CSV table of C-alpha atoms and ligand atoms in Angstrom, one decimal:
chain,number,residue,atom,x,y,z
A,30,UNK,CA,-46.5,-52.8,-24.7
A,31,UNK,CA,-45.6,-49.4,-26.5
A,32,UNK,CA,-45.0,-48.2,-22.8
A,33,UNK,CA,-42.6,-51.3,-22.5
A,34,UNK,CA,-40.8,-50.7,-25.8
A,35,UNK,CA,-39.9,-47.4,-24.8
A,36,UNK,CA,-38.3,-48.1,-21.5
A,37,UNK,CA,-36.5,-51.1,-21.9
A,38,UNK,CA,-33.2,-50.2,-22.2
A,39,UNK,CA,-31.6,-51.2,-26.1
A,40,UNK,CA,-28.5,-51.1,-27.4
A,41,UNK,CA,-28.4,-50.6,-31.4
A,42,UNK,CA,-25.9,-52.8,-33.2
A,43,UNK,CA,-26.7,-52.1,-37.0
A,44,UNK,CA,-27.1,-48.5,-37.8
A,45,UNK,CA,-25.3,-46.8,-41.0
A,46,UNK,CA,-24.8,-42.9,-39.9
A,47,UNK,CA,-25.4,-42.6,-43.8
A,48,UNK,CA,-28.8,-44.3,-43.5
A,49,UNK,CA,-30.1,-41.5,-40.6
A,50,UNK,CA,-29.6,-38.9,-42.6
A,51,UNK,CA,-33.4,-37.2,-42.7
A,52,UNK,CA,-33.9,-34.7,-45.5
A,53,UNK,CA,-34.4,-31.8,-43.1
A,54,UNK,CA,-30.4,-32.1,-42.5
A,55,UNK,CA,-29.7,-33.4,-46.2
A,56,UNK,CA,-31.6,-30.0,-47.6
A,57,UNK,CA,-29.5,-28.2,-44.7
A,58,UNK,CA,-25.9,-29.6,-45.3
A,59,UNK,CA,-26.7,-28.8,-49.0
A,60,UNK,CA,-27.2,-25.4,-48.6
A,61,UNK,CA,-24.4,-25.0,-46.5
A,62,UNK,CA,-22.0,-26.2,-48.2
A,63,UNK,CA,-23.0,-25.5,-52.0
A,64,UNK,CA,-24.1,-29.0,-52.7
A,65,UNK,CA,-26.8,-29.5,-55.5
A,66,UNK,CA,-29.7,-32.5,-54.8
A,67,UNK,CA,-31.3,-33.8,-57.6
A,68,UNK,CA,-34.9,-33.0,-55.6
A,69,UNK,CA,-36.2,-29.7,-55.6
A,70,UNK,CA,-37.8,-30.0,-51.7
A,71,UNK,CA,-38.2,-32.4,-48.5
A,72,UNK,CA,-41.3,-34.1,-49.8
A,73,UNK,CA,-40.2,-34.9,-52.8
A,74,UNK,CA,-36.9,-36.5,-51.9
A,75,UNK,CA,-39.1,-38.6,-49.4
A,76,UNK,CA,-41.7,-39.3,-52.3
A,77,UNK,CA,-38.5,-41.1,-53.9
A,78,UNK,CA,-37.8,-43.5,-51.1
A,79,UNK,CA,-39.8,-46.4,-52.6
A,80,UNK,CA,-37.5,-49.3,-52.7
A,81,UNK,CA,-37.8,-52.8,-55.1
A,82,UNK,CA,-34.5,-54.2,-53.9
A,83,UNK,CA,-31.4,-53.0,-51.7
A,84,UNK,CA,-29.8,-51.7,-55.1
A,85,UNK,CA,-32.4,-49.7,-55.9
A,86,UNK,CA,-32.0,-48.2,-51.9
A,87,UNK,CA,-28.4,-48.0,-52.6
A,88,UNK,CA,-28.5,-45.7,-55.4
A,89,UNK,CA,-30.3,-42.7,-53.3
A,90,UNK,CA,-28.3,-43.5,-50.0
A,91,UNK,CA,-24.9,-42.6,-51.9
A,92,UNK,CA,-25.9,-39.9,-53.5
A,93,UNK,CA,-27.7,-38.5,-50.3
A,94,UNK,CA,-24.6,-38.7,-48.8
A,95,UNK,CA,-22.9,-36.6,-50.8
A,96,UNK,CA,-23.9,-33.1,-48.8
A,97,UNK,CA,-21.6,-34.9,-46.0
A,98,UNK,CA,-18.2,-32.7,-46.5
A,99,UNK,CA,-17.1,-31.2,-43.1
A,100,UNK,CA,-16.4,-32.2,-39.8
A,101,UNK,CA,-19.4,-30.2,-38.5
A,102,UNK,CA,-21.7,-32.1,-41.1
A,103,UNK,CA,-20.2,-35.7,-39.4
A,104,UNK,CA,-20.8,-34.2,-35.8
A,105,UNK,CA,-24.3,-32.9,-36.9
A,106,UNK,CA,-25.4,-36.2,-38.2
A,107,UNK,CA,-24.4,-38.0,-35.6
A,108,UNK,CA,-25.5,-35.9,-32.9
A,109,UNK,CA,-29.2,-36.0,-34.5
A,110,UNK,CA,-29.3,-39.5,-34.8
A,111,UNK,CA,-28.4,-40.2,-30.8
A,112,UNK,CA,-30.9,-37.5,-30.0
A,113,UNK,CA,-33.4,-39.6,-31.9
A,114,UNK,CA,-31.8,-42.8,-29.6
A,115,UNK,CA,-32.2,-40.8,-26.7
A,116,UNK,CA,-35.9,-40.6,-27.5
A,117,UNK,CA,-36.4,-44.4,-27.8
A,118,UNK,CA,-34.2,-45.8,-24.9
A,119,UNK,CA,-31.3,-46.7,-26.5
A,120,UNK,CA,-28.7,-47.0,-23.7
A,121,UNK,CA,-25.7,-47.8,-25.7
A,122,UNK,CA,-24.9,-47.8,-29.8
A,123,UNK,CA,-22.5,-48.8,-32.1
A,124,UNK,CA,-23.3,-47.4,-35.3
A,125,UNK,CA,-21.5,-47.9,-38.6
A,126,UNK,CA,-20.1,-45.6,-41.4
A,127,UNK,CA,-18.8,-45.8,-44.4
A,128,UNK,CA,-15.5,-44.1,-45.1
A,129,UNK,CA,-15.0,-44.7,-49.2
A,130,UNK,CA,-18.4,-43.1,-49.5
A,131,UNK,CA,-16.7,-40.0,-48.8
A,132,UNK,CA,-12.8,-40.1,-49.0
A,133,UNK,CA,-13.5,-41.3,-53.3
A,134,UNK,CA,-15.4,-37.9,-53.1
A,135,UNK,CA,-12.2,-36.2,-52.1
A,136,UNK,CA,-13.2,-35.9,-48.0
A,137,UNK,CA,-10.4,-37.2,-45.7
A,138,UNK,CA,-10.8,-39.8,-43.2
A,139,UNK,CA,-10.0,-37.2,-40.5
A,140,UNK,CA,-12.4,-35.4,-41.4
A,141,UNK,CA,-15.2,-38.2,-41.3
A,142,UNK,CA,-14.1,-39.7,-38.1
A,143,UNK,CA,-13.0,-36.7,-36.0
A,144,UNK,CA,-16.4,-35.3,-36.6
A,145,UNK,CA,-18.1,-38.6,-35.7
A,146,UNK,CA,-16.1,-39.2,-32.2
A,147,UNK,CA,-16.5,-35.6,-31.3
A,148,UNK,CA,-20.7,-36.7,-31.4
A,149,UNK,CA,-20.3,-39.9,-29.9
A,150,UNK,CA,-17.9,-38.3,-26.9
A,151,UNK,CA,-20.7,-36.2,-26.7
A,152,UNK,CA,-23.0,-38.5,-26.4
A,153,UNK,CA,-21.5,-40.3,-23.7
A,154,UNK,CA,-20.9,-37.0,-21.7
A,155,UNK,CA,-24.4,-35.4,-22.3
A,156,UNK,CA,-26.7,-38.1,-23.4
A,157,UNK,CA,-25.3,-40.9,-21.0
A,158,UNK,CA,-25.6,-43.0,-24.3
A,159,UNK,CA,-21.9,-45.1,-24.5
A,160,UNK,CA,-20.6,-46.5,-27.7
A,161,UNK,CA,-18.4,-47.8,-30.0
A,162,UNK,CA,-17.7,-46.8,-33.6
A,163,UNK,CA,-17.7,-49.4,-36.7
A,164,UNK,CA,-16.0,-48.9,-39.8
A,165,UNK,CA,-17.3,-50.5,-42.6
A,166,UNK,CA,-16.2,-51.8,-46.4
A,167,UNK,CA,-18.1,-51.3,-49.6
A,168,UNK,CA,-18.2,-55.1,-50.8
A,169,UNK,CA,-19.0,-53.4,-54.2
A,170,UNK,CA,-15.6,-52.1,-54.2
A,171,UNK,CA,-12.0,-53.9,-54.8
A,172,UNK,CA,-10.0,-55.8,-52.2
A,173,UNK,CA,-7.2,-53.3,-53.1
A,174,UNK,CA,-9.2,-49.8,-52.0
A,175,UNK,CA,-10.4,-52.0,-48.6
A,176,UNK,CA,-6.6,-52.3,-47.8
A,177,UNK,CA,-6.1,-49.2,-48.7
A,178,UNK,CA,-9.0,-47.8,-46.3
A,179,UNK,CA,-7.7,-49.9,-43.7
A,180,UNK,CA,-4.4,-48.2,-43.7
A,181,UNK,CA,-6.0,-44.8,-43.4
A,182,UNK,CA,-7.7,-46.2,-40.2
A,183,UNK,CA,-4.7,-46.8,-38.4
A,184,UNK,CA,-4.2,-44.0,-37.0
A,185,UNK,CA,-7.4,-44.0,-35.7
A,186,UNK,CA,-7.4,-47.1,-34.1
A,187,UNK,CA,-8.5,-46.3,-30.8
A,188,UNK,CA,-11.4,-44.6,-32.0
A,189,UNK,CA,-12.6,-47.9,-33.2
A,190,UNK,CA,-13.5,-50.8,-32.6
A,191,UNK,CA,-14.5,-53.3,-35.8
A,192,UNK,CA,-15.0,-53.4,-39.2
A,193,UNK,CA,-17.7,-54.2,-41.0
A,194,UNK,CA,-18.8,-55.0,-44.9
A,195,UNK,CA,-21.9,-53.8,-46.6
A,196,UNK,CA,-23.3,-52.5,-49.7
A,197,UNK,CA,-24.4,-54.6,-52.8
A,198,UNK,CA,-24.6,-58.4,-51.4
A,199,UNK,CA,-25.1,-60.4,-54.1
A,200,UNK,CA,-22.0,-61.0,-56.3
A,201,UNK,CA,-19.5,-60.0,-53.5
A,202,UNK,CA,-19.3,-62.5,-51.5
A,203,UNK,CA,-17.2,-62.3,-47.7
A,204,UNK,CA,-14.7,-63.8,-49.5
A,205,UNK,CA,-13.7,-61.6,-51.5
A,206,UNK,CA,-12.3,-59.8,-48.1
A,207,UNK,CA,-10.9,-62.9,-46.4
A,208,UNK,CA,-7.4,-61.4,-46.6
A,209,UNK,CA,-8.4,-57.8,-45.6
A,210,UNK,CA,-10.2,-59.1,-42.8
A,211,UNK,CA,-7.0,-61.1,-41.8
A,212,UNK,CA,-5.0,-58.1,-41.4
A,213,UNK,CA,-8.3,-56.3,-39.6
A,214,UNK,CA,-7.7,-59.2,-37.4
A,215,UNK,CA,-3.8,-59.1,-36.8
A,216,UNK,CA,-4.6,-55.3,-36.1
A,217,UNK,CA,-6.7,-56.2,-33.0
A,218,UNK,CA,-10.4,-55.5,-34.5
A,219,UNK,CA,-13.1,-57.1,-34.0
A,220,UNK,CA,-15.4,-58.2,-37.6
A,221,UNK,CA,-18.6,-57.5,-38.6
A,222,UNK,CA,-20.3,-58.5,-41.8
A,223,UNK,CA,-23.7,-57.5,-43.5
A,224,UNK,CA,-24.4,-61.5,-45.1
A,225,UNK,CA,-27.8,-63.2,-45.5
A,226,UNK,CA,-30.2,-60.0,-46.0
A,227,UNK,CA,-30.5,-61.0,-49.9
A,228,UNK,CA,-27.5,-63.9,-50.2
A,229,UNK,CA,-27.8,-66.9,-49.4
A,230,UNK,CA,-26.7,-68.8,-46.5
A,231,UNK,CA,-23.5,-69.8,-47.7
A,232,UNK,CA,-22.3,-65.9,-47.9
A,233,UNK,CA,-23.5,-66.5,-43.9
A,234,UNK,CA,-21.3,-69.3,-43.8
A,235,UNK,CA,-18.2,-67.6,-45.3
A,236,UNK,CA,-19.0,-64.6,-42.8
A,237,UNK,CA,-18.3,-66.8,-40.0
A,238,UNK,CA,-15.7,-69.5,-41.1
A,239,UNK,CA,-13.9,-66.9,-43.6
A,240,UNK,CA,-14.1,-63.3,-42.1
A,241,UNK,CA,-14.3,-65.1,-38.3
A,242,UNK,CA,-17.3,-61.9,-37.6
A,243,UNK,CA,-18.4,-61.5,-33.7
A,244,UNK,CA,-21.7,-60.8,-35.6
A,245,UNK,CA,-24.2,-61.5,-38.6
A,246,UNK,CA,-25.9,-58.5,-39.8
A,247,UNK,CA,-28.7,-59.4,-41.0
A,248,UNK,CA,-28.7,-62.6,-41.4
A,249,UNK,CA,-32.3,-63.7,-41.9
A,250,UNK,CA,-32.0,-66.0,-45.0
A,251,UNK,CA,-30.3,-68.4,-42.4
A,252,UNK,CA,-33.5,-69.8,-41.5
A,253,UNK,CA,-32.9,-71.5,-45.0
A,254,UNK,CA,-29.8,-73.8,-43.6
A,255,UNK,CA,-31.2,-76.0,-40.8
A,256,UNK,CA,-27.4,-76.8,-39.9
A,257,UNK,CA,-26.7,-72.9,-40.2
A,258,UNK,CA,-29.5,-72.7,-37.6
A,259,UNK,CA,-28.0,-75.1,-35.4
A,260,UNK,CA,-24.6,-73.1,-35.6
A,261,UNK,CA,-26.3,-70.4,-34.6
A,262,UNK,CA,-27.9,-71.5,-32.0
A,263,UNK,CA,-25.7,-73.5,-30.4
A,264,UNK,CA,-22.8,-70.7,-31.1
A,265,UNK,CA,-25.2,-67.9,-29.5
A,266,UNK,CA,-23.9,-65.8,-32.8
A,267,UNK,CA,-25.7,-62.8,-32.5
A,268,UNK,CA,-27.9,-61.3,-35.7
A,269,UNK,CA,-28.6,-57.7,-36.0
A,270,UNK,CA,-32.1,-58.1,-37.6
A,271,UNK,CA,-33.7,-55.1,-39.2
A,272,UNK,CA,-37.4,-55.6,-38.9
A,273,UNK,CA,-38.0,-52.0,-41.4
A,274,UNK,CA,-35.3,-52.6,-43.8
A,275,UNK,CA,-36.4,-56.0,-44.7
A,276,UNK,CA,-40.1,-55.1,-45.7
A,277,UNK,CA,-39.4,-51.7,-47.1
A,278,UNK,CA,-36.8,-53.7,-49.3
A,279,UNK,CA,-38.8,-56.2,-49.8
A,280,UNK,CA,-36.6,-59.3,-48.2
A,281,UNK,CA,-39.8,-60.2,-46.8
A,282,UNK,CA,-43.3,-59.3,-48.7
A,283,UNK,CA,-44.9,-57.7,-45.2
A,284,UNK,CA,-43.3,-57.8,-41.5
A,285,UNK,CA,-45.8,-61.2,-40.6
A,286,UNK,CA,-44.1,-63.2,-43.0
A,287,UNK,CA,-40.7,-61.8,-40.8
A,288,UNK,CA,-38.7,-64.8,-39.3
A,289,UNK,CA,-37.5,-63.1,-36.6
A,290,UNK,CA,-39.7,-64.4,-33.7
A,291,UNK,CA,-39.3,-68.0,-35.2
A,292,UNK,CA,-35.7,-67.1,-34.7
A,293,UNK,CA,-36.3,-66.3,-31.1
A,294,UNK,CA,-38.2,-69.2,-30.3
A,295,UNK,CA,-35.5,-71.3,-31.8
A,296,UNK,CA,-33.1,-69.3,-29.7
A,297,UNK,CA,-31.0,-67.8,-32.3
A,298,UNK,CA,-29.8,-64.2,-30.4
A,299,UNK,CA,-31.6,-62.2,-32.6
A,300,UNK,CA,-31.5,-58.3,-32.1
A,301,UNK,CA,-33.9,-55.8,-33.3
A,302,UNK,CA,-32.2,-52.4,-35.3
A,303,UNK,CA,-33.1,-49.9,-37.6
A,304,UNK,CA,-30.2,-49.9,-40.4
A,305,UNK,CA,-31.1,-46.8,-42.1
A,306,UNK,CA,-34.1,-44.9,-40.4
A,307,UNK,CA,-34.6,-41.9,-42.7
A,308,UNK,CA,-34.7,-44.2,-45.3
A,309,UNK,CA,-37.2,-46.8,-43.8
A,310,UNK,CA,-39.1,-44.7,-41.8
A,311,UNK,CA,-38.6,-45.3,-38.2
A,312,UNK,CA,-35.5,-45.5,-35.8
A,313,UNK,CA,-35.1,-48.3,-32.8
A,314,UNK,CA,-38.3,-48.2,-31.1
A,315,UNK,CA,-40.3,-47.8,-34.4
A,316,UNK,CA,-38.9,-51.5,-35.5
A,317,UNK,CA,-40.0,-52.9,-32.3
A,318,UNK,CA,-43.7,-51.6,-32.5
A,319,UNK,CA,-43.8,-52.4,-36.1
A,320,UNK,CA,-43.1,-56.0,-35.2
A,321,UNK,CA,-44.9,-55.8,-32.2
A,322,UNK,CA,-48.0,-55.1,-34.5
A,323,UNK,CA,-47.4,-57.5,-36.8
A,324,UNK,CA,-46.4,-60.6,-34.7
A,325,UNK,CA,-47.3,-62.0,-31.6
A,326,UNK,CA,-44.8,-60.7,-29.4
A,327,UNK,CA,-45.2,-60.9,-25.5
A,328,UNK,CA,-43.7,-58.8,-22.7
A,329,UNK,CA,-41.1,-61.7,-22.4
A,330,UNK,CA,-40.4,-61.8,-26.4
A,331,UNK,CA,-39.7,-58.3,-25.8
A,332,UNK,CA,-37.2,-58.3,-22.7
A,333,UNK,CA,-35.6,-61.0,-24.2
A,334,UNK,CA,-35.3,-58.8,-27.7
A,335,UNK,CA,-33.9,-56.0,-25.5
A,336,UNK,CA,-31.3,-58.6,-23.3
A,337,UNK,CA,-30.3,-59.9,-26.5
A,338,UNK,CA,-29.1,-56.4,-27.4
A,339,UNK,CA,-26.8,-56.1,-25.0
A,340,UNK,CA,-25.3,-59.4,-24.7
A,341,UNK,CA,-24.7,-58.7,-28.5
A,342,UNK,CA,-22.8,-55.8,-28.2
A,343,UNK,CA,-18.7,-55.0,-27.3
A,344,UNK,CA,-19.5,-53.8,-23.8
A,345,UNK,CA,-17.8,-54.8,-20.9
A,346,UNK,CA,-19.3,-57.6,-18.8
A,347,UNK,CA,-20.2,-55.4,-16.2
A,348,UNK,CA,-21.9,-52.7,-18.0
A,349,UNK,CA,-23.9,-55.4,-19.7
A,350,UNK,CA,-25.1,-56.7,-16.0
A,351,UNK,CA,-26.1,-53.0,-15.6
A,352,UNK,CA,-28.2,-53.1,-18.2
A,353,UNK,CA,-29.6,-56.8,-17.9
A,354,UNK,CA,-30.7,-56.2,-14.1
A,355,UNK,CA,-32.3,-52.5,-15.3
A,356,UNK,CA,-34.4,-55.2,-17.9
A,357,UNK,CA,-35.1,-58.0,-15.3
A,358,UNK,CA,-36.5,-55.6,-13.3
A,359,UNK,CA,-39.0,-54.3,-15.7
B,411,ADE,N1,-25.6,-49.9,-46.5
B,411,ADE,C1,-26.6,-49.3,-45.8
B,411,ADE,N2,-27.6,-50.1,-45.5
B,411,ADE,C2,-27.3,-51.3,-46.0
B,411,ADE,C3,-27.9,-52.6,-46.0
B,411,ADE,N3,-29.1,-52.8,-45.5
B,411,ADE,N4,-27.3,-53.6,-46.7
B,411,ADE,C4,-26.2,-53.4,-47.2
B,411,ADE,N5,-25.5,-52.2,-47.3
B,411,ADE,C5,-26.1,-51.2,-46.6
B,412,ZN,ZN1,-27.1,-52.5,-42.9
């Protein structure tokens, strides 16, 4: 099985460059550049990664970021974390960041992104890992700075390929960005949206119908909505589940009372990812053996997981074959 895991190949379709920040590189950057962390060492910053809710995760993942500052400390996150998907037989990844986190701390978003495309260029060329970048709104935040991030992004337009909406779910509903999104949309990108992780269905609903997303992240409290389900399922709208996330903040109690293989059986395309793996302690292949453990997933749950994946993601329909044939033949 962990053999299995590890070869399939996987695309990753909800990762937060923020959230694979490990605390070897956040002590690092900090030093570097003159940064002061609230934690006086590497153990004890991991000692404080004990999460009630996704606020309380929140607070510690923006102020983690803040030792984020230059283009090299965007390429060296990046590069670390697709070394780490190298490792696990990730094959293709498009990851997420989150520009506001840095350009309200006075960092441009040439900086952010030039740093991030030079690593994921690099990855393509060295790694043979392809992918496409996400940019993502802070729902937390006002309408007004999400059009006024979108404008900064313009420029960079061929550099990415959707935009996304995460941080605090409950209170922000998608539509609150339903005329953002509209422009995203006008512009040519596609839409992601982080709904259903602690909302309730109807934020799912208003993902889809209002923000028109290609993809539910998260998306677990669907299993709620029986019509949602049905949506889903006769839709084929992907969900980027995050097995780790959920349990370490605390959507479910422990990872057998996950959903996600009652999803599968339904057939709801569900995808496994790892969100924020310093955080939650493991990257892509850690999520699968953690529900591997947990539930009882067979070799076919698992190439199905991994086919899933890929049909979710933006590549084209012939890399996608690639990949599927490299999975049937497993
Ligand atoms: N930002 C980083 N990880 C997140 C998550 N799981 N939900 C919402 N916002 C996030
Ligand atoms: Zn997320």
């Amino acid at each position: 099985m962990e053999k299995l895991i590890y070869a399939l190949p996987k695309a990753e379709l909800h990762l937060h460059l923020e959230g694979s920040l490990e605390p070897e590189l956040m002590f690092e950057l900090a030093e570097r550049n003159n940064v002061e962390l609230a934690y006086d060492s590497v153990e004890s910053l991991r000692q404080a990664y004990q999460f009630d809710n996704l606020q309380s995760f929140l607070d510690i993942y923006y102020q983690g970021a803040s030792v984020l500052i230059t283009e090299q400390g965007f390429y060296d996150l990046t590069w670390a974390y697709l070394l780490r998907c190298k490792e696990d037989g990730v094959v293709h990844v498009e990851p997420f960041f989150d520009p506001q986190t840095h350009t309200d701390r006075g960092v441009s978003f040439s900086t952010v992104i030039k740093g991030i495309s030079a690593a994921l260029q690099d990855g393509e060329a060295k790694l043979g890992i392809s992918s496409f970048l996400v940019m993502s709104f802070l729902r937390h935040l006002s309408e007004e700075s999400a059009f006024e991030t979108l404008e900064q992004a313009l420029p960079f337009k061929d550099q990415l390929i959707a935009i996304g909406l995460d941080s605090s779910e409950l209170g922000h509903p998608p539509e609150k960005f339903q005329r953002v999104f509209e422009k995203a949309l006008e512009y040519g990108f596609f839409t992601l949206a982080h709904a259903g992780e602690e909302g309730p269905p109807s934020y799912i609903w208003q993902a889809l119908e209002l923000l028109k997303v290609s993809r539910v992240d998260h998306g677990v409290r669907a299993f709620e909505d029986e019509e949602l389900m049905q949506h889903l399922i006769a839709e084929q709208i992907p969900l980027t589940v995050c097995p780790l996330s959920n349990t370490k903040l605390k959507v479910f109690a422990s990872m057998s009372d996950h959903n996600i293989l009652k999803m599968l059986e339904r057939g709801v395309k569900v995808t496994v990812n790892s969100d924020d793996p310093s955080y939650f302690g493991g990257y892509v292949a850690a999520n699968y053996l953690a529900l591997a453990e947990s539930l009882p997933l067979d070799v076919q749950h698992l190439k199905q997981l991994a086919s899933n994946s890929i049909e979710a993601s933006f590549m084209s329909e012939v890399q996608k074959q690639e990949h599927l044939s490299s999975i049937a033949q497993l």
